[in-house]
């Protein structure tokens, strides 16, 4: 457990360092996904399998796809194809692939040693059932507030992404 | 096998947060700034999870779920703003919007 945790922590720090130093967004995105995976393994090793699953499904699965959509939308230029060809050189995939291989080995080691998530970092695994009971018990108000926040985010994103929002700054310099 | 001390785990969370903070400070690309904010939120979630694991309580994971909801809402709004920004200024450089009016 301890070895897995520190290995995943090292991968997380290395990939996050790569995220903030890359020149192109798509490279940073690859490293960021590796960073999220390694943090997920840290959650798993710390006895929080539910949070680990959520990290992969929502962060790496949903939020990163939003970033990918933005990159796709913003790269609709004529030079996009040439850029694409340039990005697909094998050297770019090498770094994230190596880090991902380390993580796979780490996860295999974790599962083979622990036999699932039976024993966490502190010998206590918080089961998803306990999380659910806490979430819909003492934290019910928080759940309602989170739903309001998500609704506000939905309406705000819908409004911001509309094509023909009437411009208030007519000279094109101000932000409306 | 020796358990991981909570101090070391929190040091990792701190280091991740600082990396995200440096990213916000040094990058000029809006998408990079958003990504660095995600790194910082992620580090905060890691700190919550480790503290919850330390005491063996589900509260840390509950807070992580709230952080996840916040991050999702923030990213949806932030990327909408990035789209508007790119539509208006034809660039993602934050310095393009350094002039205020009014």
PDB file of C-alpha atoms in Angstrom:
ATOM      1  CA  UNK A   1       0.000   0.000   0.000  1.00  0.00           C
ATOM      2  CA  UNK A   2       2.692   2.432   1.049  1.00  0.00           C
ATOM      3  CA  UNK A   3       4.834   1.738  -2.009  1.00  0.00           C
ATOM      4  CA  UNK A   4       1.856   2.093  -4.337  1.00  0.00           C
ATOM      5  CA  UNK A   5       0.850   5.350  -2.697  1.00  0.00           C
ATOM      6  CA  UNK A   6       4.278   6.934  -3.025  1.00  0.00           C
ATOM      7  CA  UNK A   7       4.760   5.673  -6.575  1.00  0.00           C
ATOM      8  CA  UNK A   8       1.407   7.154  -7.589  1.00  0.00           C
ATOM      9  CA  UNK A   9       2.302  10.381  -5.774  1.00  0.00           C
ATOM     10  CA  UNK A  10       5.571  10.608  -7.716  1.00  0.00           C
ATOM     11  CA  UNK A  11       3.746  10.047 -11.007  1.00  0.00           C
ATOM     12  CA  UNK A  12       1.150  12.670 -10.035  1.00  0.00           C
ATOM     13  CA  UNK A  13       3.780  15.287  -9.252  1.00  0.00           C
ATOM     14  CA  UNK A  14       5.791  14.533 -12.409  1.00  0.00           C
ATOM     15  CA  UNK A  15       2.770  14.642 -14.721  1.00  0.00           C
ATOM     16  CA  UNK A  16       1.397  17.809 -13.097  1.00  0.00           C
ATOM     17  CA  UNK A  17       4.769  19.459 -13.604  1.00  0.00           C
ATOM     18  CA  UNK A  18       4.545  18.470 -17.266  1.00  0.00           C
ATOM     19  CA  UNK A  19       1.019  19.945 -17.438  1.00  0.00           C
ATOM     20  CA  UNK A  20       2.089  23.438 -16.488  1.00  0.00           C
ATOM     21  CA  UNK A  21       5.200  23.427 -18.684  1.00  0.00           C
ATOM     22  CA  UNK A  22       3.800  22.149 -21.999  1.00  0.00           C
ATOM     23  CA  UNK A  23       3.486  24.585 -24.872  1.00  0.00           C
ATOM     24  CA  UNK A  24       0.461  22.978 -26.525  1.00  0.00           C
ATOM     25  CA  UNK A  25      -2.871  22.421 -24.834  1.00  0.00           C
ATOM     26  CA  UNK A  26      -3.397  18.882 -26.102  1.00  0.00           C
ATOM     27  CA  UNK A  27      -0.055  17.700 -24.675  1.00  0.00           C
ATOM     28  CA  UNK A  28      -0.896  19.254 -21.321  1.00  0.00           C
ATOM     29  CA  UNK A  29      -4.286  17.537 -21.457  1.00  0.00           C
ATOM     30  CA  UNK A  30      -2.666  14.113 -21.934  1.00  0.00           C
ATOM     31  CA  UNK A  31      -0.416  14.664 -18.941  1.00  0.00           C
ATOM     32  CA  UNK A  32      -3.310  15.998 -16.894  1.00  0.00           C
ATOM     33  CA  UNK A  33      -5.317  12.830 -17.526  1.00  0.00           C
ATOM     34  CA  UNK A  34      -2.327  10.798 -16.277  1.00  0.00           C
ATOM     35  CA  UNK A  35      -2.188  13.057 -13.230  1.00  0.00           C
ATOM     36  CA  UNK A  36      -5.872  12.407 -12.510  1.00  0.00           C
ATOM     37  CA  UNK A  37      -5.362   8.650 -12.861  1.00  0.00           C
ATOM     38  CA  UNK A  38      -2.469   8.697 -10.424  1.00  0.00           C
ATOM     39  CA  UNK A  39      -4.454  10.739  -7.903  1.00  0.00           C
ATOM     40  CA  UNK A  40      -7.211   8.170  -8.325  1.00  0.00           C
ATOM     41  CA  UNK A  41      -4.764   5.402  -7.429  1.00  0.00           C
ATOM     42  CA  UNK A  42      -3.757   7.422  -4.380  1.00  0.00           C
ATOM     43  CA  UNK A  43      -7.427   7.529  -3.347  1.00  0.00           C
ATOM     44  CA  UNK A  44      -7.663   3.783  -3.895  1.00  0.00           C
ATOM     45  CA  UNK A  45      -4.578   3.171  -1.773  1.00  0.00           C
ATOM     46  CA  UNK A  46      -5.952   5.468   0.924  1.00  0.00           C
ATOM     47  CA  UNK A  47      -9.054   3.322   1.308  1.00  0.00           C
ATOM     48  CA  UNK A  48     -11.506   5.461  -0.663  1.00  0.00           C
ATOM     49  CA  UNK A  49     -12.528   3.294  -3.647  1.00  0.00           C
ATOM     50  CA  UNK A  50     -15.712   5.268  -4.325  1.00  0.00           C
ATOM     51  CA  UNK A  51     -13.819   8.539  -4.655  1.00  0.00           C
ATOM     52  CA  UNK A  52     -11.257   6.789  -6.860  1.00  0.00           C
ATOM     53  CA  UNK A  53     -14.010   5.640  -9.220  1.00  0.00           C
ATOM     54  CA  UNK A  54     -15.580   9.111  -9.258  1.00  0.00           C
ATOM     55  CA  UNK A  55     -12.206  10.681 -10.022  1.00  0.00           C
ATOM     56  CA  UNK A  56     -11.819   8.521 -13.131  1.00  0.00           C
ATOM     57  CA  UNK A  57     -15.449   8.721 -14.286  1.00  0.00           C
ATOM     58  CA  UNK A  58     -16.200  12.402 -13.696  1.00  0.00           C
ATOM     59  CA  UNK A  59     -12.818  14.132 -13.782  1.00  0.00           C
ATOM     60  CA  UNK A  60     -10.950  12.109 -16.376  1.00  0.00           C
ATOM     61  CA  UNK A  61     -14.103  11.041 -18.189  1.00  0.00           C
ATOM     62  CA  UNK A  62     -16.378  14.072 -18.264  1.00  0.00           C
ATOM     63  CA  UNK A  63     -14.448  17.230 -17.423  1.00  0.00           C
ATOM     64  CA  UNK A  64     -11.492  16.346 -19.635  1.00  0.00           C
ATOM     65  CA  UNK A  65     -13.892  15.659 -22.507  1.00  0.00           C
ATOM     66  CA  UNK A  66     -15.174  19.225 -22.072  1.00  0.00           C
ATOM     67  CA  UNK A  67     -11.609  20.493 -22.464  1.00  0.00           C
ATOM     68  CA  UNK A  68     -11.223  18.280 -25.529  1.00  0.00           C
ATOM     69  CA  UNK A  69     -14.396  19.767 -27.057  1.00  0.00           C
ATOM     70  CA  UNK A  70     -13.038  23.268 -26.552  1.00  0.00           C
ATOM     71  CA  UNK A  71      -9.738  22.344 -28.178  1.00  0.00           C
ATOM     72  CA  UNK A  72     -11.601  20.835 -31.106  1.00  0.00           C
ATOM     73  CA  UNK A  73     -13.860  23.876 -31.474  1.00  0.00           C
ATOM     74  CA  UNK A  74     -11.014  26.379 -31.303  1.00  0.00           C
ATOM     75  CA  UNK A  75      -8.810  24.559 -33.822  1.00  0.00           C
ATOM     76  CA  UNK A  76     -11.076  24.881 -36.851  1.00  0.00           C
ATOM     77  CA  UNK A  77      -8.469  26.725 -38.915  1.00  0.00           C
ATOM     78  CA  UNK A  78      -6.944  25.747 -42.242  1.00  0.00           C
ATOM     79  CA  UNK A  79      -3.695  24.800 -40.556  1.00  0.00           C
ATOM     80  CA  UNK A  80      -5.496  22.320 -38.314  1.00  0.00           C
ATOM     81  CA  UNK A  81      -4.636  19.303 -40.467  1.00  0.00           C
ATOM     82  CA  UNK A  82      -0.940  20.129 -40.548  1.00  0.00           C
ATOM     83  CA  UNK A  83      -0.996  20.681 -36.809  1.00  0.00           C
ATOM     84  CA  UNK A  84      -2.744  17.360 -36.354  1.00  0.00           C
ATOM     85  CA  UNK A  85      -0.074  15.563 -38.340  1.00  0.00           C
ATOM     86  CA  UNK A  86       2.591  17.255 -36.289  1.00  0.00           C
ATOM     87  CA  UNK A  87       0.925  16.287 -33.018  1.00  0.00           C
ATOM     88  CA  UNK A  88       0.656  12.637 -33.930  1.00  0.00           C
ATOM     89  CA  UNK A  89       4.408  12.042 -33.941  1.00  0.00           C
ATOM     90  CA  UNK A  90       5.327   9.193 -31.598  1.00  0.00           C
ATOM     91  CA  UNK A  91       7.531  11.306 -29.365  1.00  0.00           C
ATOM     92  CA  UNK A  92       4.519  13.128 -27.980  1.00  0.00           C
ATOM     93  CA  UNK A  93       2.800   9.971 -26.812  1.00  0.00           C
ATOM     94  CA  UNK A  94       5.932   8.509 -25.266  1.00  0.00           C
ATOM     95  CA  UNK A  95       5.925  10.464 -22.002  1.00  0.00           C
ATOM     96  CA  UNK A  96       2.266   9.960 -21.050  1.00  0.00           C
ATOM     97  CA  UNK A  97       2.449   6.315 -22.156  1.00  0.00           C
ATOM     98  CA  UNK A  98       5.439   5.617 -19.920  1.00  0.00           C
ATOM     99  CA  UNK A  99       3.711   7.250 -16.940  1.00  0.00           C
ATOM    100  CA  UNK A 100       0.530   5.286 -17.696  1.00  0.00           C
ATOM    101  CA  UNK A 101       2.526   2.037 -17.795  1.00  0.00           C
ATOM    102  CA  UNK A 102       3.991   2.846 -14.375  1.00  0.00           C
ATOM    103  CA  UNK A 103       0.465   3.429 -13.103  1.00  0.00           C
ATOM    104  CA  UNK A 104      -0.810   0.147 -14.557  1.00  0.00           C
ATOM    105  CA  UNK A 105       2.031  -1.733 -12.862  1.00  0.00           C
ATOM    106  CA  UNK A 106       1.271   0.150  -9.647  1.00  0.00           C
ATOM    107  CA  UNK A 107      -2.420  -0.761  -9.804  1.00  0.00           C
ATOM    108  CA  UNK A 108      -1.645  -4.411 -10.588  1.00  0.00           C
ATOM    109  CA  UNK A 109       0.703  -4.520  -7.610  1.00  0.00           C
ATOM    110  CA  UNK A 110      -1.934  -2.888  -5.412  1.00  0.00           C
ATOM    111  CA  UNK A 111      -4.646  -5.354  -6.418  1.00  0.00           C
ATOM    112  CA  UNK A 112      -2.377  -8.401  -6.174  1.00  0.00           C
ATOM    113  CA  UNK A 113      -1.154  -7.440  -2.709  1.00  0.00           C
ATOM    114  CA  UNK A 114      -4.378  -6.150  -1.239  1.00  0.00           C
ATOM    115  CA  UNK A 115      -6.872  -8.464  -2.874  1.00  0.00           C
ATOM    116  CA  UNK A 116      -9.210  -5.680  -3.953  1.00  0.00           C
ATOM    117  CA  UNK A 117      -9.681  -2.791  -1.604  1.00  0.00           C
ATOM    118  CA  UNK A 118      -9.878  -4.903   1.528  1.00  0.00           C
ATOM    119  CA  UNK A 119      -7.150  -3.050   3.396  1.00  0.00           C
ATOM    120  CA  UNK A 120      -6.532   0.614   2.776  1.00  0.00           C
ATOM    121  CA  UNK A 121      -3.709   2.890   3.715  1.00  0.00           C
ATOM    122  CA  UNK A 122      -4.841   3.204   7.311  1.00  0.00           C
ATOM    123  CA  UNK A 123      -6.307  -0.332   7.437  1.00  0.00           C
ATOM    124  CA  UNK A 124      -9.781   1.226   7.167  1.00  0.00           C
ATOM    125  CA  UNK A 125     -11.713   1.237   3.894  1.00  0.00           C
ATOM    126  CA  UNK A 126     -14.699   3.566   3.778  1.00  0.00           C
ATOM    127  CA  UNK A 127     -17.293   1.715   1.742  1.00  0.00           C
ATOM    128  CA  UNK A 128     -19.517   3.475  -0.816  1.00  0.00           C
ATOM    129  CA  UNK A 129     -22.506   2.595   1.341  1.00  0.00           C
ATOM    130  CA  UNK A 130     -21.159   4.687   4.234  1.00  0.00           C
ATOM    131  CA  UNK A 131     -20.534   7.581   1.855  1.00  0.00           C
ATOM    132  CA  UNK A 132     -24.096   7.372   0.557  1.00  0.00           C
ATOM    133  CA  UNK A 133     -25.570   7.259   4.050  1.00  0.00           C
ATOM    134  CA  UNK A 134     -23.505  10.307   5.085  1.00  0.00           C
ATOM    135  CA  UNK A 135     -24.324  12.142   1.848  1.00  0.00           C
ATOM    136  CA  UNK A 136     -28.089  11.758   2.209  1.00  0.00           C
ATOM    137  CA  UNK A 137     -28.094  12.062   5.985  1.00  0.00           C
ATOM    138  CA  UNK A 138     -26.235  14.953   7.625  1.00  0.00           C
ATOM    139  CA  UNK A 139     -25.119  16.410   4.283  1.00  0.00           C
ATOM    140  CA  UNK A 140     -28.537  16.549   2.605  1.00  0.00           C
ATOM    141  CA  UNK A 141     -28.542  20.346   2.538  1.00  0.00           C
ATOM    142  CA  UNK A 142     -25.144  20.265   0.814  1.00  0.00           C
ATOM    143  CA  UNK A 143     -26.536  17.958  -1.868  1.00  0.00           C
ATOM    144  CA  UNK A 144     -29.396  20.381  -2.500  1.00  0.00           C
ATOM    145  CA  UNK A 145     -26.971  23.299  -2.729  1.00  0.00           C
ATOM    146  CA  UNK A 146     -24.765  21.334  -5.141  1.00  0.00           C
ATOM    147  CA  UNK A 147     -27.797  20.662  -7.340  1.00  0.00           C
ATOM    148  CA  UNK A 148     -28.593  24.395  -7.346  1.00  0.00           C
ATOM    149  CA  UNK A 149     -24.967  25.141  -8.259  1.00  0.00           C
ATOM    150  CA  UNK A 150     -25.072  22.685 -11.149  1.00  0.00           C
ATOM    151  CA  UNK A 151     -28.349  24.197 -12.368  1.00  0.00           C
ATOM    152  CA  UNK A 152     -26.776  27.672 -12.274  1.00  0.00           C
ATOM    153  CA  UNK A 153     -23.773  26.312 -14.150  1.00  0.00           C
ATOM    154  CA  UNK A 154     -26.046  24.759 -16.768  1.00  0.00           C
ATOM    155  CA  UNK A 155     -28.000  27.960 -17.363  1.00  0.00           C
ATOM    156  CA  UNK A 156     -24.837  30.072 -17.354  1.00  0.00           C
ATOM    157  CA  UNK A 157     -23.059  27.833 -19.851  1.00  0.00           C
ATOM    158  CA  UNK A 158     -26.155  27.808 -22.064  1.00  0.00           C
ATOM    159  CA  UNK A 159     -26.276  31.598 -22.021  1.00  0.00           C
ATOM    160  CA  UNK A 160     -22.543  32.075 -22.601  1.00  0.00           C
ATOM    161  CA  UNK A 161     -22.312  29.618 -25.476  1.00  0.00           C
ATOM    162  CA  UNK A 162     -25.203  31.119 -27.441  1.00  0.00           C
ATOM    163  CA  UNK A 163     -24.144  32.349 -30.861  1.00  0.00           C
ATOM    164  CA  UNK A 164     -26.060  35.621 -31.020  1.00  0.00           C
ATOM    165  CA  UNK A 165     -25.912  37.167 -27.604  1.00  0.00           C
ATOM    166  CA  UNK A 166     -26.604  40.872 -28.235  1.00  0.00           C
ATOM    167  CA  UNK A 167     -23.333  42.762 -27.920  1.00  0.00           C
ATOM    168  CA  UNK A 168     -23.256  45.650 -25.502  1.00  0.00           C
ATOM    169  CA  UNK A 169     -19.756  46.846 -26.362  1.00  0.00           C
ATOM    170  CA  UNK A 170     -20.305  47.970 -29.946  1.00  0.00           C
ATOM    171  CA  UNK A 171     -16.716  49.021 -30.592  1.00  0.00           C
ATOM    172  CA  UNK A 172     -15.518  45.470 -30.012  1.00  0.00           C
ATOM    173  CA  UNK A 173     -13.081  46.264 -27.235  1.00  0.00           C
ATOM    174  CA  UNK A 174     -15.157  45.688 -24.131  1.00  0.00           C
ATOM    175  CA  UNK A 175     -16.424  42.512 -22.601  1.00  0.00           C
ATOM    176  CA  UNK A 176     -20.162  42.508 -22.216  1.00  0.00           C
TER     177      UNK A 176
ATOM    178  CA  UNK B   1       4.099  -2.551   6.515  1.00  0.00           C
ATOM    179  CA  UNK B   2       4.384   0.994   7.737  1.00  0.00           C
ATOM    180  CA  UNK B   3       1.374   3.176   7.039  1.00  0.00           C
ATOM    181  CA  UNK B   4       1.778   6.397   5.104  1.00  0.00           C
ATOM    182  CA  UNK B   5       1.886   9.275   7.532  1.00  0.00           C
ATOM    183  CA  UNK B   6      -0.785  11.891   7.015  1.00  0.00           C
ATOM    184  CA  UNK B   7       1.975  14.519   6.884  1.00  0.00           C
ATOM    185  CA  UNK B   8       3.544  13.006   3.773  1.00  0.00           C
ATOM    186  CA  UNK B   9       0.169  12.680   2.070  1.00  0.00           C
ATOM    187  CA  UNK B  10      -0.697  16.277   2.847  1.00  0.00           C
ATOM    188  CA  UNK B  11       2.728  17.344   1.555  1.00  0.00           C
ATOM    189  CA  UNK B  12       1.847  15.722  -1.775  1.00  0.00           C
ATOM    190  CA  UNK B  13      -1.488  17.576  -1.821  1.00  0.00           C
ATOM    191  CA  UNK B  14       0.314  20.806  -0.964  1.00  0.00           C
ATOM    192  CA  UNK B  15       2.858  20.273  -3.754  1.00  0.00           C
ATOM    193  CA  UNK B  16       0.082  19.610  -6.279  1.00  0.00           C
ATOM    194  CA  UNK B  17      -1.728  22.750  -5.155  1.00  0.00           C
ATOM    195  CA  UNK B  18       1.434  24.839  -5.480  1.00  0.00           C
ATOM    196  CA  UNK B  19       2.053  23.446  -8.972  1.00  0.00           C
ATOM    197  CA  UNK B  20      -1.460  24.486  -9.976  1.00  0.00           C
ATOM    198  CA  UNK B  21      -0.974  27.896  -8.397  1.00  0.00           C
ATOM    199  CA  UNK B  22       2.276  28.414 -10.305  1.00  0.00           C
ATOM    200  CA  UNK B  23       0.438  27.384 -13.445  1.00  0.00           C
ATOM    201  CA  UNK B  24      -2.213  30.060 -12.861  1.00  0.00           C
ATOM    202  CA  UNK B  25       0.473  32.674 -12.274  1.00  0.00           C
ATOM    203  CA  UNK B  26       2.856  31.961 -15.141  1.00  0.00           C
ATOM    204  CA  UNK B  27       0.629  30.828 -18.013  1.00  0.00           C
ATOM    205  CA  UNK B  28      -1.073  33.315 -20.315  1.00  0.00           C
ATOM    206  CA  UNK B  29      -3.289  30.857 -22.160  1.00  0.00           C
ATOM    207  CA  UNK B  30      -6.840  30.822 -20.778  1.00  0.00           C
ATOM    208  CA  UNK B  31      -7.265  27.067 -21.188  1.00  0.00           C
ATOM    209  CA  UNK B  32      -4.021  26.489 -19.281  1.00  0.00           C
ATOM    210  CA  UNK B  33      -5.256  28.762 -16.504  1.00  0.00           C
ATOM    211  CA  UNK B  34      -8.490  26.743 -16.280  1.00  0.00           C
ATOM    212  CA  UNK B  35      -6.518  23.506 -16.237  1.00  0.00           C
ATOM    213  CA  UNK B  36      -4.307  24.806 -13.433  1.00  0.00           C
ATOM    214  CA  UNK B  37      -7.407  25.704 -11.429  1.00  0.00           C
ATOM    215  CA  UNK B  38      -8.540  22.114 -11.922  1.00  0.00           C
ATOM    216  CA  UNK B  39      -5.178  20.936 -10.559  1.00  0.00           C
ATOM    217  CA  UNK B  40      -5.691  23.089  -7.465  1.00  0.00           C
ATOM    218  CA  UNK B  41      -9.238  21.771  -6.898  1.00  0.00           C
ATOM    219  CA  UNK B  42      -7.930  18.253  -7.326  1.00  0.00           C
ATOM    220  CA  UNK B  43      -5.227  18.846  -4.715  1.00  0.00           C
ATOM    221  CA  UNK B  44      -7.835  20.140  -2.272  1.00  0.00           C
ATOM    222  CA  UNK B  45      -9.892  17.005  -2.901  1.00  0.00           C
ATOM    223  CA  UNK B  46      -6.825  14.860  -2.230  1.00  0.00           C
ATOM    224  CA  UNK B  47      -6.313  16.598   1.114  1.00  0.00           C
ATOM    225  CA  UNK B  48      -9.954  15.937   2.048  1.00  0.00           C
ATOM    226  CA  UNK B  49      -9.722  12.270   1.062  1.00  0.00           C
ATOM    227  CA  UNK B  50      -6.518  11.753   3.053  1.00  0.00           C
ATOM    228  CA  UNK B  51      -7.974  13.413   6.133  1.00  0.00           C
ATOM    229  CA  UNK B  52     -11.141  11.314   5.808  1.00  0.00           C
ATOM    230  CA  UNK B  53      -9.042   8.160   5.441  1.00  0.00           C
ATOM    231  CA  UNK B  54      -6.985   9.121   8.481  1.00  0.00           C
ATOM    232  CA  UNK B  55     -10.068   9.106  10.698  1.00  0.00           C
ATOM    233  CA  UNK B  56     -11.870   6.344   8.784  1.00  0.00           C
ATOM    234  CA  UNK B  57     -14.941   8.523   8.246  1.00  0.00           C
ATOM    235  CA  UNK B  58     -16.895   9.081   5.007  1.00  0.00           C
ATOM    236  CA  UNK B  59     -16.956  12.890   5.467  1.00  0.00           C
ATOM    237  CA  UNK B  60     -13.801  13.389   3.424  1.00  0.00           C
ATOM    238  CA  UNK B  61     -15.313  11.581   0.446  1.00  0.00           C
ATOM    239  CA  UNK B  62     -18.539  13.589   0.815  1.00  0.00           C
ATOM    240  CA  UNK B  63     -16.539  16.814   0.612  1.00  0.00           C
ATOM    241  CA  UNK B  64     -14.715  15.414  -2.411  1.00  0.00           C
ATOM    242  CA  UNK B  65     -18.061  14.857  -4.142  1.00  0.00           C
ATOM    243  CA  UNK B  66     -18.979  18.493  -3.449  1.00  0.00           C
ATOM    244  CA  UNK B  67     -15.617  19.609  -4.858  1.00  0.00           C
ATOM    245  CA  UNK B  68     -16.347  17.493  -7.929  1.00  0.00           C
ATOM    246  CA  UNK B  69     -19.709  19.224  -8.427  1.00  0.00           C
ATOM    247  CA  UNK B  70     -18.066  22.623  -8.006  1.00  0.00           C
ATOM    248  CA  UNK B  71     -15.348  21.730 -10.504  1.00  0.00           C
ATOM    249  CA  UNK B  72     -17.917  20.554 -13.042  1.00  0.00           C
ATOM    250  CA  UNK B  73     -19.936  23.767 -12.783  1.00  0.00           C
ATOM    251  CA  UNK B  74     -16.786  25.895 -12.861  1.00  0.00           C
ATOM    252  CA  UNK B  75     -15.426  24.170 -15.951  1.00  0.00           C
ATOM    253  CA  UNK B  76     -18.720  24.456 -17.822  1.00  0.00           C
ATOM    254  CA  UNK B  77     -18.900  28.200 -17.159  1.00  0.00           C
ATOM    255  CA  UNK B  78     -15.168  28.740 -17.673  1.00  0.00           C
ATOM    256  CA  UNK B  79     -15.105  27.009 -21.036  1.00  0.00           C
ATOM    257  CA  UNK B  80     -18.198  28.960 -22.111  1.00  0.00           C
ATOM    258  CA  UNK B  81     -16.299  32.125 -21.249  1.00  0.00           C
ATOM    259  CA  UNK B  82     -13.264  30.852 -23.186  1.00  0.00           C
ATOM    260  CA  UNK B  83     -15.483  30.399 -26.243  1.00  0.00           C
ATOM    261  CA  UNK B  84     -16.847  33.953 -25.927  1.00  0.00           C
ATOM    262  CA  UNK B  85     -13.324  35.261 -25.364  1.00  0.00           C
ATOM    263  CA  UNK B  86     -11.996  33.546 -28.466  1.00  0.00           C
ATOM    264  CA  UNK B  87     -14.978  34.738 -30.472  1.00  0.00           C
ATOM    265  CA  UNK B  88     -14.329  38.337 -29.457  1.00  0.00           C
ATOM    266  CA  UNK B  89     -10.540  38.643 -29.344  1.00  0.00           C
ATOM    267  CA  UNK B  90      -9.514  35.850 -31.788  1.00  0.00           C
ATOM    268  CA  UNK B  91      -6.892  34.719 -29.270  1.00  0.00           C
ATOM    269  CA  UNK B  92      -6.662  32.940 -25.922  1.00  0.00           C
ATOM    270  CA  UNK B  93      -4.075  35.317 -24.463  1.00  0.00           C
ATOM    271  CA  UNK B  94      -5.347  36.773 -21.191  1.00  0.00           C
ATOM    272  CA  UNK B  95      -3.376  39.962 -21.844  1.00  0.00           C
ATOM    273  CA  UNK B  96      -5.771  40.730 -24.695  1.00  0.00           C
ATOM    274  CA  UNK B  97      -8.432  41.496 -22.097  1.00  0.00           C
ATOM    275  CA  UNK B  98      -6.259  43.594 -19.798  1.00  0.00           C
ATOM    276  CA  UNK B  99      -8.045  46.857 -20.616  1.00  0.00           C
ATOM    277  CA  UNK B 100     -11.201  47.642 -18.668  1.00  0.00           C
ATOM    278  CA  UNK B 101     -13.875  50.064 -19.689  1.00  0.00           C
ATOM    279  CA  UNK B 102     -16.047  52.190 -17.478  1.00  0.00           C
TER     280      UNK B 102
END
